[in-house]
Amino acid sequence: MDWHQLKQWLTMASGLDMDALHVHAGVVCQIVVALVLRLRLSSLWPWAAVAAVAFGNEVYDFTYEVWPTREEQFFESVKDVWNTLLVPTLLMLLVRWMPGLFVAPSAADPGEAGADPGEPRE
């Protein structure tokens, strides 16, 4: 089974279209690389691994399939890279620049514990 057949099988087995698989694969790849390399999601390396896999996949697709209009095929590849990298990029940036979004409030912070999330903090 070659790479193209594996992707076709994943589409059929999951019930997801290829665009959704790109989104899922990007996030899963980022998390797996971070776990294997024991890096934080804020590190550039897991994101770079997703980017390398996404671009490698698109190079493969561009050479495996030849569409009647290469321009349309090129823009489809751009869309696939966008779908694959959007969530990992947002996740990396949020974890890096807004880490408080990913940490439970501590009991030592009286303004957080048991506070109504709809009320503004003082």
PDB file of C-alpha atoms in Angstrom:
ATOM      1  CA  MET A   1       0.000   0.000   0.000  1.00  0.00           C
ATOM      2  CA  ASP A   2       1.540   3.315  -1.051  1.00  0.00           C
ATOM      3  CA  TRP A   3       1.028   6.700   0.645  1.00  0.00           C
ATOM      4  CA  HIS A   4      -1.844   7.696  -1.651  1.00  0.00           C
ATOM      5  CA  GLN A   5      -3.699   4.436  -0.993  1.00  0.00           C
ATOM      6  CA  LEU A   6      -3.156   4.829   2.760  1.00  0.00           C
ATOM      7  CA  LYS A   7      -4.706   8.310   2.641  1.00  0.00           C
ATOM      8  CA  GLN A   8      -7.660   6.980   0.628  1.00  0.00           C
ATOM      9  CA  TRP A   9      -8.136   4.213   3.189  1.00  0.00           C
ATOM     10  CA  LEU A  10      -8.003   6.710   6.087  1.00  0.00           C
ATOM     11  CA  THR A  11     -10.657   8.824   4.370  1.00  0.00           C
ATOM     12  CA  MET A  12     -12.963   5.848   3.949  1.00  0.00           C
ATOM     13  CA  ALA A  13     -12.276   4.313   7.378  1.00  0.00           C
ATOM     14  CA  SER A  14     -12.708   7.569   9.302  1.00  0.00           C
ATOM     15  CA  GLY A  15     -15.632   8.962   7.332  1.00  0.00           C
ATOM     16  CA  LEU A  16     -13.809  12.304   7.202  1.00  0.00           C
ATOM     17  CA  ASP A  17     -13.009  14.175   4.033  1.00  0.00           C
ATOM     18  CA  MET A  18      -9.399  14.930   3.141  1.00  0.00           C
ATOM     19  CA  ASP A  19      -9.574  18.530   4.400  1.00  0.00           C
ATOM     20  CA  ALA A  20     -10.659  17.376   7.860  1.00  0.00           C
ATOM     21  CA  LEU A  21      -7.935  14.730   7.873  1.00  0.00           C
ATOM     22  CA  HIS A  22      -5.345  17.461   7.223  1.00  0.00           C
ATOM     23  CA  VAL A  23      -6.536  19.357  10.314  1.00  0.00           C
ATOM     24  CA  HIS A  24      -6.538  16.245  12.500  1.00  0.00           C
ATOM     25  CA  ALA A  25      -3.183  15.004  11.203  1.00  0.00           C
ATOM     26  CA  GLY A  26      -1.516  18.354  11.873  1.00  0.00           C
ATOM     27  CA  VAL A  27      -2.578  18.440  15.522  1.00  0.00           C
ATOM     28  CA  VAL A  28      -1.801  14.761  16.127  1.00  0.00           C
ATOM     29  CA  CYS A  29       1.622  15.101  14.488  1.00  0.00           C
ATOM     30  CA  GLN A  30       2.470  18.148  16.619  1.00  0.00           C
ATOM     31  CA  ILE A  31       1.473  16.411  19.861  1.00  0.00           C
ATOM     32  CA  VAL A  32       3.239  13.139  19.008  1.00  0.00           C
ATOM     33  CA  VAL A  33       6.477  14.914  18.067  1.00  0.00           C
ATOM     34  CA  ALA A  34       6.343  16.977  21.280  1.00  0.00           C
ATOM     35  CA  LEU A  35       5.806  13.817  23.347  1.00  0.00           C
ATOM     36  CA  VAL A  36       8.503  11.775  21.596  1.00  0.00           C
ATOM     37  CA  LEU A  37      11.080  14.567  21.760  1.00  0.00           C
ATOM     38  CA  ARG A  38       9.910  15.595  25.261  1.00  0.00           C
ATOM     39  CA  LEU A  39       9.365  19.171  24.175  1.00  0.00           C
ATOM     40  CA  ARG A  40       6.690  21.674  25.061  1.00  0.00           C
ATOM     41  CA  LEU A  41       4.068  22.592  22.492  1.00  0.00           C
ATOM     42  CA  SER A  42       5.498  26.104  22.626  1.00  0.00           C
ATOM     43  CA  SER A  43       8.702  24.792  21.053  1.00  0.00           C
ATOM     44  CA  LEU A  44       9.219  25.479  17.375  1.00  0.00           C
ATOM     45  CA  TRP A  45      10.377  21.885  16.680  1.00  0.00           C
ATOM     46  CA  PRO A  46       6.999  20.102  16.858  1.00  0.00           C
ATOM     47  CA  TRP A  47       5.501  22.829  14.660  1.00  0.00           C
ATOM     48  CA  ALA A  48       8.434  22.524  12.217  1.00  0.00           C
ATOM     49  CA  ALA A  49       7.873  18.769  12.028  1.00  0.00           C
ATOM     50  CA  VAL A  50       4.227  19.377  11.080  1.00  0.00           C
ATOM     51  CA  ALA A  51       5.322  21.892   8.439  1.00  0.00           C
ATOM     52  CA  ALA A  52       7.892  19.447   7.009  1.00  0.00           C
ATOM     53  CA  VAL A  53       5.342  16.631   6.826  1.00  0.00           C
ATOM     54  CA  ALA A  54       2.716  18.933   5.292  1.00  0.00           C
ATOM     55  CA  PHE A  55       5.064  20.223   2.604  1.00  0.00           C
ATOM     56  CA  GLY A  56       6.432  16.724   1.955  1.00  0.00           C
ATOM     57  CA  ASN A  57       2.911  15.394   1.550  1.00  0.00           C
ATOM     58  CA  GLU A  58       2.032  18.148  -0.900  1.00  0.00           C
ATOM     59  CA  VAL A  59       5.170  17.582  -2.961  1.00  0.00           C
ATOM     60  CA  TYR A  60       4.249  13.895  -3.111  1.00  0.00           C
ATOM     61  CA  ASP A  61       0.654  14.712  -4.112  1.00  0.00           C
ATOM     62  CA  PHE A  62       1.813  17.200  -6.742  1.00  0.00           C
ATOM     63  CA  THR A  63       4.041  14.610  -8.384  1.00  0.00           C
ATOM     64  CA  TYR A  64       1.748  11.584  -7.848  1.00  0.00           C
ATOM     65  CA  GLU A  65      -1.354  13.162  -9.354  1.00  0.00           C
ATOM     66  CA  VAL A  66      -1.303  15.413 -12.389  1.00  0.00           C
ATOM     67  CA  TRP A  67      -4.457  17.469 -12.700  1.00  0.00           C
ATOM     68  CA  PRO A  68      -5.542  18.910 -16.041  1.00  0.00           C
ATOM     69  CA  THR A  69      -4.963  22.403 -14.635  1.00  0.00           C
ATOM     70  CA  ARG A  70      -1.778  22.529 -12.561  1.00  0.00           C
ATOM     71  CA  GLU A  71      -2.725  25.975 -11.262  1.00  0.00           C
ATOM     72  CA  GLU A  72      -5.870  24.554  -9.645  1.00  0.00           C
ATOM     73  CA  GLN A  73      -3.822  21.692  -8.218  1.00  0.00           C
ATOM     74  CA  PHE A  74      -1.276  24.158  -6.821  1.00  0.00           C
ATOM     75  CA  PHE A  75      -3.967  26.197  -5.041  1.00  0.00           C
ATOM     76  CA  GLU A  76      -5.472  22.988  -3.650  1.00  0.00           C
ATOM     77  CA  SER A  77      -2.026  22.176  -2.231  1.00  0.00           C
ATOM     78  CA  VAL A  78      -1.824  25.635  -0.654  1.00  0.00           C
ATOM     79  CA  LYS A  79      -5.235  25.035   0.942  1.00  0.00           C
ATOM     80  CA  ASP A  80      -4.050  21.658   2.284  1.00  0.00           C
ATOM     81  CA  VAL A  81      -0.960  23.228   3.879  1.00  0.00           C
ATOM     82  CA  TRP A  82      -3.160  25.965   5.386  1.00  0.00           C
ATOM     83  CA  ASN A  83      -5.548  23.335   6.819  1.00  0.00           C
ATOM     84  CA  THR A  84      -2.673  21.315   8.237  1.00  0.00           C
ATOM     85  CA  LEU A  85      -0.750  24.196   9.835  1.00  0.00           C
ATOM     86  CA  LEU A  86      -3.487  26.519  11.124  1.00  0.00           C
ATOM     87  CA  VAL A  87      -4.337  24.768  14.409  1.00  0.00           C
ATOM     88  CA  PRO A  88      -0.730  23.749  15.240  1.00  0.00           C
ATOM     89  CA  THR A  89       0.356  27.355  14.621  1.00  0.00           C
ATOM     90  CA  LEU A  90      -2.369  28.748  16.857  1.00  0.00           C
ATOM     91  CA  LEU A  91      -1.637  26.154  19.537  1.00  0.00           C
ATOM     92  CA  MET A  92       2.098  26.893  19.513  1.00  0.00           C
ATOM     93  CA  LEU A  93       1.543  30.663  19.689  1.00  0.00           C
ATOM     94  CA  LEU A  94      -1.098  30.467  22.405  1.00  0.00           C
ATOM     95  CA  VAL A  95       0.947  28.126  24.583  1.00  0.00           C
ATOM     96  CA  ARG A  96       3.986  30.337  24.074  1.00  0.00           C
ATOM     97  CA  TRP A  97       2.427  33.782  24.539  1.00  0.00           C
ATOM     98  CA  MET A  98      -0.675  33.059  26.649  1.00  0.00           C
ATOM     99  CA  PRO A  99       0.244  30.068  28.840  1.00  0.00           C
ATOM    100  CA  GLY A 100      -2.320  31.061  31.464  1.00  0.00           C
ATOM    101  CA  LEU A 101      -5.041  29.765  29.145  1.00  0.00           C
ATOM    102  CA  PHE A 102      -3.687  26.237  29.660  1.00  0.00           C
ATOM    103  CA  VAL A 103      -3.092  26.247  33.416  1.00  0.00           C
ATOM    104  CA  ALA A 104      -5.725  25.630  36.060  1.00  0.00           C
ATOM    105  CA  PRO A 105      -6.009  28.431  38.590  1.00  0.00           C
ATOM    106  CA  SER A 106      -4.190  27.690  41.813  1.00  0.00           C
ATOM    107  CA  ALA A 107      -5.942  27.543  45.172  1.00  0.00           C
ATOM    108  CA  ALA A 108      -3.497  30.216  46.384  1.00  0.00           C
ATOM    109  CA  ASP A 109      -5.063  32.785  44.057  1.00  0.00           C
ATOM    110  CA  PRO A 110      -8.267  33.857  45.867  1.00  0.00           C
ATOM    111  CA  GLY A 111      -9.446  35.821  42.853  1.00  0.00           C
ATOM    112  CA  GLU A 112      -9.653  32.644  40.794  1.00  0.00           C
ATOM    113  CA  ALA A 113     -10.810  29.820  43.071  1.00  0.00           C
ATOM    114  CA  GLY A 114     -14.569  29.471  42.997  1.00  0.00           C
ATOM    115  CA  ALA A 115     -15.024  32.738  41.139  1.00  0.00           C
ATOM    116  CA  ASP A 116     -17.855  33.067  38.691  1.00  0.00           C
ATOM    117  CA  PRO A 117     -16.256  32.955  35.209  1.00  0.00           C
ATOM    118  CA  GLY A 118     -18.747  35.539  33.993  1.00  0.00           C
ATOM    119  CA  GLU A 119     -17.782  38.130  36.574  1.00  0.00           C
ATOM    120  CA  PRO A 120     -14.901  40.536  35.951  1.00  0.00           C
ATOM    121  CA  ARG A 121     -11.891  40.230  38.218  1.00  0.00           C
ATOM    122  CA  GLU A 122     -10.966  43.095  40.530  1.00  0.00           C
TER     123      GLU A 122
END
